[in-house]
CSV table of C-alpha atoms and ligand atoms in Angstrom, one decimal:
chain,number,residue,atom,x,y,z
A,249,MET,CA,108.5,36.6,162.0
A,250,THR,CA,111.1,34.2,160.7
A,251,GLU,CA,113.4,35.7,158.2
A,252,THR,CA,115.5,33.3,156.2
A,253,LEU,CA,119.1,34.3,156.2
A,254,VAL,CA,119.9,32.1,153.2
A,255,PRO,CA,118.5,33.8,150.0
A,256,PRO,CA,116.3,31.5,147.9
A,257,LYS,CA,117.5,30.6,144.4
A,258,ALA,CA,117.5,33.4,141.9
A,259,GLY,CA,114.1,33.9,140.3
A,260,GLN,CA,112.3,32.0,142.9
A,261,ALA,CA,109.5,34.3,144.0
A,262,THR,CA,108.7,33.4,147.6
A,263,LYS,CA,108.0,36.9,149.1
A,264,ARG,CA,106.0,39.8,148.1
A,265,LEU,CA,107.3,43.4,147.7
A,266,PHE,CA,105.3,46.6,147.5
A,267,ILE,CA,107.1,49.8,146.7
A,268,LYS,CA,105.3,53.2,146.8
A,269,THR,CA,107.0,55.9,144.9
A,270,TYR,CA,106.7,59.7,145.6
A,271,GLY,CA,108.5,62.6,144.0
A,272,CYS,CA,110.4,62.9,140.8
A,273,GLN,CA,111.3,60.5,137.9
A,274,MET,CA,114.6,59.6,139.5
A,275,ASN,CA,112.7,58.1,142.4
A,276,VAL,CA,110.7,56.0,139.8
A,277,TYR,CA,114.0,54.8,138.4
A,278,ASP,CA,115.3,54.1,141.9
A,279,SER,CA,112.2,52.1,142.8
A,280,GLU,CA,112.6,49.9,139.7
A,281,ARG,CA,116.2,49.4,140.6
A,282,MET,CA,115.3,48.4,144.2
A,283,ALA,CA,113.0,45.8,142.8
A,284,ASP,CA,115.9,44.6,140.6
A,285,VAL,CA,118.1,44.3,143.7
A,286,LEU,CA,115.6,42.4,145.7
A,287,ARG,CA,114.4,40.0,142.9
A,288,PRO,CA,117.3,37.6,143.3
A,289,LEU,CA,116.3,37.3,147.0
A,290,GLY,CA,112.9,36.0,145.9
A,291,TYR,CA,110.9,39.1,146.1
A,292,ALA,CA,108.2,39.6,143.5
A,293,SER,CA,106.3,42.9,143.1
A,294,THR,CA,102.7,43.2,144.3
A,295,ASP,CA,100.2,46.0,143.8
A,296,THR,CA,98.9,46.3,147.3
A,297,PRO,CA,100.6,46.8,150.6
A,298,GLU,CA,98.1,44.5,152.4
A,299,ASP,CA,99.6,41.3,151.1
A,300,ALA,CA,103.2,42.4,151.0
A,301,ASP,CA,106.0,40.9,153.2
A,302,PHE,CA,108.2,43.9,152.5
A,303,VAL,CA,106.9,47.5,152.0
A,304,ILE,CA,109.2,50.3,150.8
A,305,LEU,CA,108.2,53.9,150.7
A,306,ASN,CA,110.5,55.7,148.3
A,307,THR,CA,110.0,59.3,149.5
A,308,CYS,CA,110.4,62.9,148.4
A,309,HIS,CA,111.4,65.8,150.6
A,310,ILE,CA,111.0,68.7,148.1
A,311,ARG,CA,107.9,70.3,149.7
A,312,GLU,CA,106.5,70.0,153.2
A,313,LYS,CA,103.4,68.2,151.9
A,314,ALA,CA,105.5,65.6,150.2
A,315,ALA,CA,107.4,64.8,153.4
A,316,GLU,CA,104.2,64.8,155.6
A,317,LYS,CA,102.5,62.3,153.3
A,318,VAL,CA,105.1,59.7,154.3
A,319,TYR,CA,104.2,59.9,158.0
A,320,SER,CA,100.5,59.5,157.4
A,321,GLU,CA,101.2,56.5,155.1
A,322,LEU,CA,103.4,55.0,157.8
A,323,GLY,CA,100.6,55.3,160.3
A,324,LYS,CA,98.4,53.1,158.0
A,325,LEU,CA,101.2,50.6,157.4
A,326,ARG,CA,101.8,50.2,161.1
A,327,GLN,CA,98.2,49.0,161.5
A,328,MET,CA,98.6,46.6,158.6
A,329,LYS,CA,101.8,45.3,160.0
A,330,GLU,CA,100.1,44.7,163.4
A,331,ALA,CA,97.1,43.0,161.8
A,332,ARG,CA,99.2,40.8,159.5
A,333,GLU,CA,100.1,37.3,160.4
A,334,GLY,CA,103.8,36.9,159.9
A,335,GLY,CA,104.3,40.7,160.2
A,336,MET,CA,105.7,43.0,157.5
A,337,THR,CA,109.1,44.6,157.0
A,338,ILE,CA,108.8,48.4,156.5
A,339,ALA,CA,111.5,50.5,154.9
A,340,VAL,CA,111.7,54.2,154.2
A,341,ALA,CA,113.9,55.1,151.2
A,342,GLY,CA,114.6,58.2,149.2
A,343,CYS,CA,115.0,61.8,150.1
A,344,VAL,CA,113.0,61.9,153.3
A,345,ALA,CA,115.1,59.0,154.5
A,346,GLN,CA,118.3,61.0,153.7
A,347,ALA,CA,117.0,64.2,155.4
A,348,GLU,CA,115.2,62.9,158.4
A,349,GLY,CA,116.4,59.3,159.0
A,350,GLU,CA,116.6,59.5,162.7
A,351,GLU,CA,113.4,61.4,163.1
A,352,ILE,CA,111.5,58.7,161.1
A,353,MET,CA,112.8,56.0,163.5
A,354,LYS,CA,111.6,58.1,166.5
A,355,ARG,CA,108.3,59.1,165.1
A,356,GLN,CA,107.3,55.7,163.7
A,357,PRO,CA,108.5,52.6,165.6
A,358,ALA,CA,107.0,50.3,163.0
A,359,VAL,CA,109.8,51.3,160.6
A,360,ASP,CA,112.4,48.6,160.4
A,361,LEU,CA,115.0,50.3,158.2
A,362,VAL,CA,115.8,53.6,156.6
A,363,VAL,CA,117.9,53.8,153.5
A,364,GLY,CA,119.1,56.9,151.6
A,365,PRO,CA,119.2,57.3,147.8
A,366,GLN,CA,122.8,56.3,147.5
A,367,ALA,CA,122.6,53.2,149.6
A,368,TYR,CA,119.7,51.1,148.3
A,369,HIS,CA,122.0,48.6,146.7
A,370,GLN,CA,122.7,47.5,150.2
A,371,LEU,CA,119.1,46.5,150.8
A,372,PRO,CA,119.7,42.7,150.8
A,373,GLU,CA,122.4,43.0,153.5
A,374,LEU,CA,120.3,45.4,155.5
A,375,LEU,CA,117.3,43.1,155.3
A,376,THR,CA,119.3,40.2,156.6
A,377,ARG,CA,120.6,42.3,159.5
A,378,THR,CA,117.1,43.7,160.2
A,379,ALA,CA,115.9,40.2,160.8
A,380,ARG,CA,118.0,40.2,163.9
A,381,ALA,CA,117.8,43.8,165.1
A,382,ARG,CA,115.6,46.7,164.1
A,383,GLY,CA,116.9,50.2,163.5
A,384,GLU,CA,119.4,50.2,160.8
A,385,ARG,CA,119.9,53.6,159.1
A,386,ILE,CA,122.2,53.8,156.2
A,387,GLY,CA,123.0,56.2,153.5
A,388,ALA,CA,124.6,59.4,154.9
A,389,ASP,CA,127.4,59.4,152.4
A,390,PHE,CA,127.0,60.4,148.7
A,391,ALA,CA,129.0,58.1,146.5
A,392,PRO,CA,126.7,57.1,143.7
A,393,ASP,CA,129.5,55.2,142.0
A,394,ASP,CA,129.4,52.5,144.6
A,395,LYS,CA,125.7,52.2,144.1
A,396,PHE,CA,125.8,52.0,140.3
A,397,ASP,CA,128.7,49.5,140.4
A,398,ALA,CA,126.8,47.3,142.8
A,399,LEU,CA,123.4,47.3,141.2
A,400,PRO,CA,122.6,44.2,139.2
A,401,LYS,CA,123.1,44.7,135.4
A,402,ALA,CA,119.8,43.1,134.6
A,403,ARG,CA,116.8,45.5,134.7
A,404,GLY,CA,113.3,44.2,134.9
A,405,VAL,CA,111.8,46.1,131.9
A,406,ASP,CA,108.1,46.6,131.4
A,407,GLY,CA,107.1,48.5,128.4
A,408,VAL,CA,108.6,50.4,125.5
A,409,THR,CA,109.8,53.5,127.3
A,410,ALA,CA,112.3,53.7,130.2
A,411,PHE,CA,114.0,56.1,132.5
A,412,LEU,CA,117.8,55.9,132.7
A,413,THR,CA,119.7,57.8,135.4
A,414,VAL,CA,122.9,59.3,134.0
A,415,GLN,CA,123.6,62.1,136.5
A,416,GLU,CA,122.8,62.5,140.1
A,417,GLY,CA,123.1,65.3,142.6
A,418,CYS,CA,123.2,69.1,142.4
A,419,ASP,CA,125.9,71.7,143.1
A,420,LYS,CA,123.6,74.7,142.4
A,421,PHE,CA,122.2,75.4,145.9
A,422,CYS,CA,119.1,77.3,144.9
A,423,THR,CA,118.1,78.9,148.2
A,424,PHE,CA,114.7,77.1,148.4
A,425,CYS,CA,115.8,73.6,147.5
A,426,VAL,CA,116.7,70.5,149.5
A,427,VAL,CA,118.1,68.4,146.6
A,428,PRO,CA,121.8,69.3,147.1
A,429,TYR,CA,121.4,68.0,150.6
A,430,THR,CA,119.4,64.9,149.9
A,431,ARG,CA,121.1,63.8,146.6
A,432,GLY,CA,124.6,65.2,147.2
A,433,ALA,CA,127.1,66.7,144.8
A,434,GLU,CA,126.8,66.4,141.0
A,435,TRP,CA,128.1,63.1,139.7
A,436,SER,CA,127.8,61.6,136.2
A,437,ARG,CA,127.9,57.9,135.2
A,438,PRO,CA,130.5,56.9,132.7
A,439,VAL,CA,129.4,56.9,129.0
A,440,ALA,CA,130.1,53.1,128.7
A,441,ALA,CA,127.9,52.3,131.7
A,442,VAL,CA,125.0,54.3,130.3
A,443,LEU,CA,125.4,52.8,126.8
A,444,GLU,CA,125.5,49.3,128.3
A,445,GLU,CA,122.3,49.9,130.2
A,446,ALA,CA,120.6,51.4,127.1
A,447,ARG,CA,121.6,48.5,124.9
A,448,GLN,CA,120.1,46.1,127.3
A,449,LEU,CA,116.9,48.2,127.4
A,450,ALA,CA,116.8,48.2,123.5
A,451,ASP,CA,117.2,44.5,123.5
A,452,LYS,CA,114.2,44.2,125.7
A,453,GLY,CA,112.1,46.3,123.4
A,454,VAL,CA,112.5,49.8,124.7
A,455,ARG,CA,112.3,52.4,122.0
A,456,GLU,CA,112.4,55.6,124.0
A,457,VAL,CA,114.8,56.4,126.8
A,458,THR,CA,114.5,59.4,129.1
A,459,LEU,CA,117.9,60.3,130.6
A,460,LEU,CA,117.6,61.5,134.1
A,461,GLY,CA,119.6,63.9,136.2
A,462,GLN,CA,118.9,66.6,138.7
A,463,ASN,CA,121.0,68.8,136.4
A,464,VAL,CA,121.1,66.4,133.4
A,465,ASN,CA,122.6,68.9,131.0
A,466,ALA,CA,125.6,69.3,133.4
A,467,TYR,CA,126.4,65.7,132.5
A,468,ASP,CA,130.1,65.1,132.2
A,469,GLY,CA,130.6,61.4,132.5
A,470,GLU,CA,133.9,59.8,131.5
A,471,GLY,CA,134.0,59.2,127.8
A,472,PRO,CA,135.7,56.4,125.8
A,473,ASP,CA,138.9,58.5,125.6
A,474,GLY,CA,139.0,59.0,129.4
A,475,GLN,CA,137.9,62.6,129.1
A,476,PRO,CA,134.6,64.0,130.3
A,477,ALA,CA,131.8,63.7,127.6
A,478,SER,CA,129.0,66.1,127.3
A,479,LEU,CA,125.2,65.3,127.3
A,480,ALA,CA,125.2,66.1,123.5
A,481,LYS,CA,128.0,63.5,123.0
A,482,LEU,CA,126.2,61.0,125.1
A,483,ALA,CA,123.0,61.5,123.1
A,484,GLU,CA,124.9,61.0,119.9
A,485,ALA,CA,126.3,57.7,121.1
A,486,LEU,CA,122.8,56.6,122.3
A,487,ALA,CA,121.3,57.5,119.0
A,488,ASP,CA,123.6,54.9,117.3
A,489,ILE,CA,122.1,52.1,119.3
A,490,PRO,CA,119.7,50.2,117.1
A,491,GLY,CA,116.2,50.3,118.5
A,492,ILE,CA,116.6,53.5,120.5
A,493,ASP,CA,114.5,55.8,118.3
A,494,ARG,CA,113.7,58.5,120.8
A,495,ILE,CA,115.8,60.2,123.4
A,496,ARG,CA,114.6,62.7,126.0
A,497,TYR,CA,116.3,64.1,129.1
A,498,THR,CA,115.2,65.9,132.2
A,499,THR,CA,115.8,68.2,134.1
A,500,SER,CA,118.0,70.9,132.6
A,501,HIS,CA,119.3,74.1,134.2
A,502,PRO,CA,119.5,77.1,131.9
A,503,ASN,CA,123.1,77.8,132.9
A,504,ASP,CA,124.3,74.4,131.7
A,505,PHE,CA,122.7,74.6,128.3
A,506,THR,CA,125.5,74.7,125.7
A,507,ASP,CA,125.6,75.6,122.1
A,508,GLU,CA,126.7,72.0,121.4
A,509,LEU,CA,123.5,70.7,123.0
A,510,ILE,CA,121.4,73.2,121.0
A,511,ALA,CA,123.1,72.0,117.8
A,512,ALA,CA,122.3,68.4,118.8
A,513,HIS,CA,118.6,69.3,118.8
A,514,ARG,CA,119.1,70.5,115.2
A,515,ASP,CA,121.1,67.5,114.0
A,516,LEU,CA,119.9,64.5,115.9
A,517,PRO,CA,116.4,63.3,114.9
A,518,GLN,CA,116.3,61.0,117.9
A,519,LEU,CA,116.3,64.0,120.3
A,520,MET,CA,112.7,64.8,120.8
A,521,PRO,CA,111.5,68.4,120.4
A,522,TYR,CA,110.3,68.8,124.0
A,523,LEU,CA,112.4,70.4,126.7
A,524,HIS,CA,111.8,70.8,130.4
A,525,LEU,CA,113.7,73.9,131.3
A,526,PRO,CA,112.7,75.4,134.7
A,527,VAL,CA,113.1,79.0,135.4
A,528,GLN,CA,111.2,79.3,138.7
A,529,SER,CA,110.5,83.0,138.4
A,530,GLY,CA,110.3,85.8,135.9
A,531,SER,CA,111.6,88.5,138.3
A,532,ASP,CA,115.3,89.3,138.2
A,533,ARG,CA,115.1,90.3,141.9
A,534,ILE,CA,113.6,87.0,142.9
A,535,LEU,CA,116.0,85.0,140.7
A,536,ARG,CA,118.8,86.6,142.6
A,537,LEU,CA,117.3,85.8,145.9
A,538,MET,CA,116.8,82.2,144.7
A,539,ASN,CA,120.5,82.0,143.7
A,540,ARG,CA,119.6,80.9,140.2
A,541,LYS,CA,122.7,82.7,138.9
A,542,HIS,CA,120.9,84.0,135.7
A,543,GLY,CA,118.4,86.7,134.9
A,544,ARG,CA,115.2,86.6,132.8
A,545,GLN,CA,117.0,88.0,129.7
A,546,LYS,CA,119.5,85.2,129.6
A,547,TYR,CA,116.6,82.7,129.7
A,548,PHE,CA,114.8,84.5,126.8
A,549,ASP,CA,118.1,84.6,124.8
A,550,LEU,CA,118.6,80.9,125.4
A,551,ILE,CA,115.1,80.0,124.3
A,552,ASP,CA,115.5,82.1,121.1
A,553,ARG,CA,118.7,80.2,120.3
A,554,ILE,CA,116.9,76.8,121.0
A,555,ARG,CA,114.0,77.8,118.8
A,556,ASP,CA,116.3,79.0,116.0
A,557,ALA,CA,117.8,75.5,115.9
A,558,ARG,CA,114.5,73.7,116.4
A,559,PRO,CA,111.5,75.9,115.6
A,560,ASP,CA,109.0,73.3,116.8
A,561,MET,CA,110.6,72.9,120.2
A,562,ALA,CA,107.8,72.5,122.9
A,563,LEU,CA,108.8,74.0,126.2
A,564,SER,CA,108.0,73.1,129.7
A,565,GLY,CA,109.1,74.6,133.0
A,566,ASP,CA,108.7,74.8,136.8
A,567,PHE,CA,107.6,77.8,138.7
A,568,ILE,CA,107.5,78.8,142.4
A,569,VAL,CA,105.2,81.5,143.5
A,570,GLY,CA,105.3,83.2,146.9
A,571,PHE,CA,109.1,83.0,147.4
A,572,PRO,CA,110.1,85.2,150.4
A,573,GLY,CA,109.9,88.8,149.4
A,574,GLU,CA,107.9,88.2,146.2
A,575,THR,CA,105.8,91.4,145.5
A,576,ASP,CA,102.9,91.8,143.1
A,577,ARG,CA,105.3,93.4,140.7
A,578,ASP,CA,107.7,90.4,140.9
A,579,PHE,CA,104.8,88.0,140.3
A,580,GLU,CA,103.7,90.2,137.3
A,581,ASP,CA,107.2,89.6,135.8
A,582,THR,CA,106.6,85.9,136.1
A,583,MET,CA,103.3,86.2,134.3
A,584,ASP,CA,105.0,88.3,131.7
A,585,LEU,CA,107.7,85.7,131.2
A,586,VAL,CA,105.2,83.0,130.8
A,587,ARG,CA,103.2,85.0,128.2
A,588,ARG,CA,106.4,85.6,126.2
A,589,VAL,CA,107.8,82.1,126.3
A,590,ASN,CA,104.4,80.3,125.7
A,591,TYR,CA,104.7,76.9,127.4
A,592,ALA,CA,103.4,73.6,126.1
A,593,SER,CA,103.0,72.4,129.7
A,594,ALA,CA,104.4,73.5,133.0
A,595,PHE,CA,104.4,72.8,136.7
A,596,SER,CA,103.9,75.4,139.3
A,597,PHE,CA,104.1,75.3,143.1
A,598,MET,CA,103.5,77.4,146.1
A,599,TYR,CA,106.8,78.1,147.9
A,600,SER,CA,107.3,75.7,150.8
A,601,PRO,CA,110.0,76.6,153.4
A,602,ARG,CA,112.3,73.6,153.8
A,603,PRO,CA,114.3,73.2,157.0
A,604,GLY,CA,118.0,73.9,156.6
A,605,THR,CA,117.7,75.9,153.3
A,606,PRO,CA,118.6,79.6,153.3
A,607,ALA,CA,115.2,80.8,152.0
A,608,ALA,CA,113.4,79.3,155.0
A,609,THR,CA,114.9,81.9,157.3
A,610,MET,CA,114.6,84.9,154.9
A,611,GLY,CA,112.4,87.7,156.0
A,612,ALA,CA,109.1,88.7,154.3
A,613,GLN,CA,107.6,85.2,153.9
A,614,VAL,CA,104.6,85.7,151.7
A,615,PRO,CA,101.2,84.9,153.4
A,616,ASP,CA,99.5,81.7,152.1
A,617,VAL,CA,96.4,83.5,150.9
A,618,ILE,CA,98.4,85.7,148.6
A,619,ALA,CA,100.6,82.9,147.4
A,620,ARG,CA,97.5,80.8,146.7
A,621,GLU,CA,95.9,83.6,144.6
A,622,ARG,CA,99.1,83.9,142.6
A,623,LEU,CA,99.3,80.2,142.0
A,624,HIS,CA,95.7,80.1,140.7
A,625,ALA,CA,96.4,83.0,138.3
A,626,LEU,CA,99.6,81.4,137.1
A,627,GLN,CA,98.0,78.0,136.7
A,628,ALA,CA,95.1,79.5,134.8
A,629,LEU,CA,97.5,81.1,132.3
A,630,LEU,CA,99.6,77.9,132.0
A,631,THR,CA,96.5,75.8,131.4
A,632,GLU,CA,95.3,78.2,128.7
A,633,GLN,CA,98.7,77.8,127.0
A,634,GLN,CA,98.7,74.1,127.3
A,635,ILE,CA,95.2,73.8,125.8
A,636,ALA,CA,96.1,76.1,122.9
A,637,PHE,CA,99.2,74.1,122.2
A,638,ASN,CA,97.3,70.8,122.2
A,639,ARG,CA,94.6,72.2,120.0
A,640,SER,CA,97.1,73.6,117.6
A,641,GLN,CA,98.1,70.0,116.8
A,642,ALA,CA,94.7,69.2,115.2
A,643,GLY,CA,95.0,68.4,111.6
A,644,ARG,CA,98.7,67.5,111.8
A,645,VAL,CA,100.2,64.1,111.3
A,646,LEU,CA,102.5,63.2,114.2
A,647,PRO,CA,104.6,60.1,114.8
A,648,VAL,CA,103.2,58.4,117.9
A,649,LEU,CA,105.0,55.7,119.9
A,650,PHE,CA,102.3,53.4,121.2
A,651,GLU,CA,102.9,52.4,124.8
A,652,ARG,CA,99.9,50.6,126.1
A,653,LYS,CA,96.3,49.6,125.7
A,654,GLY,CA,93.6,52.2,126.4
A,655,ARG,CA,90.4,51.8,128.3
A,656,HIS,CA,88.0,51.3,125.3
A,657,GLY,CA,88.2,48.2,123.2
A,658,ALA,CA,91.2,48.1,120.9
A,659,GLN,CA,92.2,51.7,121.8
A,660,ALA,CA,95.9,52.3,122.3
A,661,ILE,CA,97.7,55.2,124.0
A,662,GLY,CA,101.0,56.6,122.9
A,663,ARG,CA,103.1,59.7,123.0
A,664,SER,CA,103.7,62.4,120.4
A,665,PRO,CA,107.2,63.9,120.0
A,666,PHE,CA,106.0,66.7,122.3
A,667,LEU,CA,105.2,64.2,125.1
A,668,GLN,CA,101.5,64.6,124.7
A,669,SER,CA,99.3,61.5,125.4
A,670,VAL,CA,97.6,60.4,122.1
A,671,HIS,CA,94.5,58.2,122.1
A,672,VAL,CA,93.8,56.2,119.0
A,673,ASP,CA,91.1,53.6,118.4
A,674,ASP,CA,91.8,50.2,116.9
A,675,ALA,CA,95.5,50.5,117.4
A,676,ASP,CA,96.4,48.1,120.2
A,677,HIS,CA,98.2,45.8,117.7
A,678,LEU,CA,100.7,48.6,117.2
A,679,ILE,CA,102.0,48.8,120.8
A,680,GLY,CA,105.8,49.2,120.6
A,681,GLN,CA,105.7,50.9,117.2
A,682,ILE,CA,106.1,54.4,116.0
A,683,VAL,CA,103.3,55.2,113.6
A,684,PRO,CA,102.0,58.3,111.9
A,685,VAL,CA,98.7,59.5,113.5
A,686,GLU,CA,96.4,62.1,112.2
A,687,ILE,CA,95.5,64.3,115.1
A,688,GLU,CA,91.7,65.0,115.2
A,689,ARG,CA,91.3,66.9,118.5
A,690,GLY,CA,93.5,68.5,121.2
A,691,GLN,CA,92.2,68.5,124.7
A,692,GLN,CA,93.6,69.8,128.0
A,693,ASN,CA,95.7,66.7,128.8
A,694,SER,CA,95.7,64.6,125.6
A,695,LEU,CA,95.2,64.4,121.9
A,696,ALA,CA,92.8,62.2,120.0
A,697,GLY,CA,93.8,60.9,116.6
A,698,ARG,CA,93.3,58.1,114.1
A,699,LEU,CA,95.7,55.9,112.1
A,700,GLN,CA,96.8,57.6,108.9
A,701,THR,CA,96.5,54.4,106.9
A,702,LYS,CA,92.8,54.4,107.6
A,703,VAL,CA,92.5,57.8,106.2
A,704,SER,CA,94.1,56.9,103.0
A,705,ASN,CA,92.1,53.7,102.7
A,706,ALA,CA,88.9,55.6,103.1
A,707,ALA,CA,90.0,58.2,100.5
B,16,LIG,N1,116.7,70.1,139.4
B,16,LIG,C1,115.5,70.6,139.0
B,16,LIG,C2,114.3,70.6,139.9
B,16,LIG,C3,114.2,69.7,141.1
B,16,LIG,S1,112.9,70.0,142.1
B,16,LIG,C4,115.8,72.0,138.6
B,16,LIG,O1,116.7,72.6,139.0
B,16,LIG,O2,114.9,72.6,137.9
B,16,LIG,C5,111.5,70.2,141.1
B,16,LIG,C6,110.8,71.5,141.3
B,16,LIG,O3,110.3,71.6,142.6
B,16,LIG,C7,111.7,72.7,141.1
B,16,LIG,O4,112.0,73.0,139.8
B,16,LIG,C8,110.9,73.7,141.9
B,16,LIG,O5,110.0,74.4,141.0
B,16,LIG,C9,110.1,73.0,142.9
B,16,LIG,N2,110.6,73.2,144.2
B,16,LIG,C10,111.8,72.9,144.7
B,16,LIG,N3,111.9,73.3,146.0
B,16,LIG,C11,110.7,73.9,146.3
B,16,LIG,C12,110.2,74.5,147.5
B,16,LIG,N4,111.0,74.6,148.6
B,16,LIG,N5,108.9,75.0,147.5
B,16,LIG,C13,108.2,74.8,146.4
B,16,LIG,N6,108.6,74.3,145.2
B,16,LIG,C14,109.9,73.8,145.2
B,17,LIG,FE1,117.3,72.3,143.4
B,17,LIG,FE2,118.3,74.4,142.1
B,17,LIG,FE3,119.6,72.1,142.2
B,17,LIG,FE4,117.4,72.3,140.8
B,17,LIG,S1,119.3,73.4,140.4
B,17,LIG,S2,117.9,70.6,142.1
B,17,LIG,S3,116.1,73.7,142.0
B,17,LIG,S4,119.2,73.4,143.9
B,18,LIG,FE1,111.9,64.8,145.7
B,18,LIG,FE2,114.3,63.9,146.1
B,18,LIG,FE3,113.3,63.9,143.6
B,18,LIG,S1,113.4,65.5,147.1
B,18,LIG,S2,111.9,65.7,143.7
B,18,LIG,S3,112.6,62.7,145.3
B,18,LIG,S4,115.4,64.3,144.2
C-alpha cells in the first residue's frame, strides 16, 4: 500500500473512512471529532467497512461483552484487509485501546495503530508514521486539554441535535467501574471553549445540545472571571445563545447535584425536564460496597427536591444487578427503590467483573443464573414504568423538535421534552423546528401524535 505523506488539499476527498462506535455518547462525540480531524487529510466518511481505506473501531471497555465484541470485529476486518486490493489501515480507539493497547496488538496483528481517548487529535501524525512502520500505540496520558486545544474548530454537523463534551474523566472510583482508568481524572473545558463550539453548532442549525461528561454535574470549567463555573452557570450562558432552544446533559452523579442546578431546572426553560441520574442499587449495603458514597435516602431526598422545583421531571437511571455479595434482600431494596422513584426509562445491566477494579476480586460473586433472573425481574418492572409513562402522555400537547424523516411517506420523527421519540405524519417539512404536537398514543418506545394545527383546522 502506498500512503502519501503529503496531505491532499483541505476538503479534497480522496480516501474513505469508516468509524464504528461502541459504548456511550462520549464515544459518539469522539467519533465525530475523529472524522473532523481526518477530513483535512482527504478522508470522507463511508457507511461500510468493505470500501474503506481507513477503519477505526471506537471501543468501550465498560463490560466484558463490550470489550470482546472488538476482537470479533477485528477478526472480520482482518479478512477484509487481506482481500482488499490496496489494503486497509485499521485503528483501535477508545476505552479498550486505553485499557488493553498492547494486548490488542498481540492478539490481532492486522491492527496498525492503537489510540486512546485523549490522543486521537494525533491521528494524522500517527497515520503518516504508520505508513512506514506498524505498531504505534499512543494515549497513556490523560491530558484532555491538549486534545481539545488541538482539535479543529470546525465540526461537521449533521442534523438539529448535537453532543458537546464539556467534562471528561472520573474521580469517583466506584468499585465496579473502569472509567476512572480509561478516561482519567475529572477535567472540565473552559466555559469560553464550550460557548464557542455551541455558537458554531447553532449557526449550523443545531437547536438542541446535550452536554456530555462522565460526571457532567461535577463540571467546574474556567469561567469568564477566571474562577470555576458550575454546570448551572454554563447552562445559563448556553441558553443565551440564539438558536439553542434545548439543553440536556448526561451523566449526573447524585453527590454532585447542587441546589443551584435544581434551581436552574426551575428557572431555565431551555433545560429539558428529563434527567439521567444513575443510582446503581437500592440497597445501602451494596451502595457502600460499590463506593457510591451515598445511601438510598439521600437519593430519595434529592429526587424530592428536584421534583419540587420541576414537578414534571422525567427520571432515568442505570442499575447493576448481581454485584458481589448482593442478596435477595438487597435486590428487593432495588426493586423497592424503583417502585418509589417511578422511572420514565432506565438501563439495567448484569454486573460484569472488570480486570483491575476492586469489585472483581471481592468474595461472593453472584452466580450468573441468579443475576439473570434478577435482571429480568428488574427489566420487567422498568418496562412497565416506561410504558405507563409513555401512555400517560396521550391527550397532552407537547413541543416536539423534529429531527428526521420517518419511514412512511411524509412522516417525521422528533423528540418530546422528555426525550421520547415522537412520530408524526405529514410533518417532514417541519424538520428543524419545535412544533406543538397532540399526542395520540404512547407505546413502549415511542409516541404517536399529530400536528396541532390540523386539529384546530378540523374543528
Ligand atoms: N458515569 C456514569 C456511568 C458510566 S458507565 C455514572 O456514574 O453513572 C454506564 C453504566 O454502566 C453505569 O452507570 C453502570 O450502571 C454500568 N456499569 C459500569 N460498570 C459496570 C460493570 N462492571 N458491570 C455492569 N455494569 C456496569
Ligand atoms: Fe464509573 Fe462511578 Fe465514575 Fe460513573 S461515577 S464513571 S460509575 S466510577
Ligand atoms: Fe465505555 Fe469508555 Fe464510555 S468504557 S461507557 S466508552 S467512557
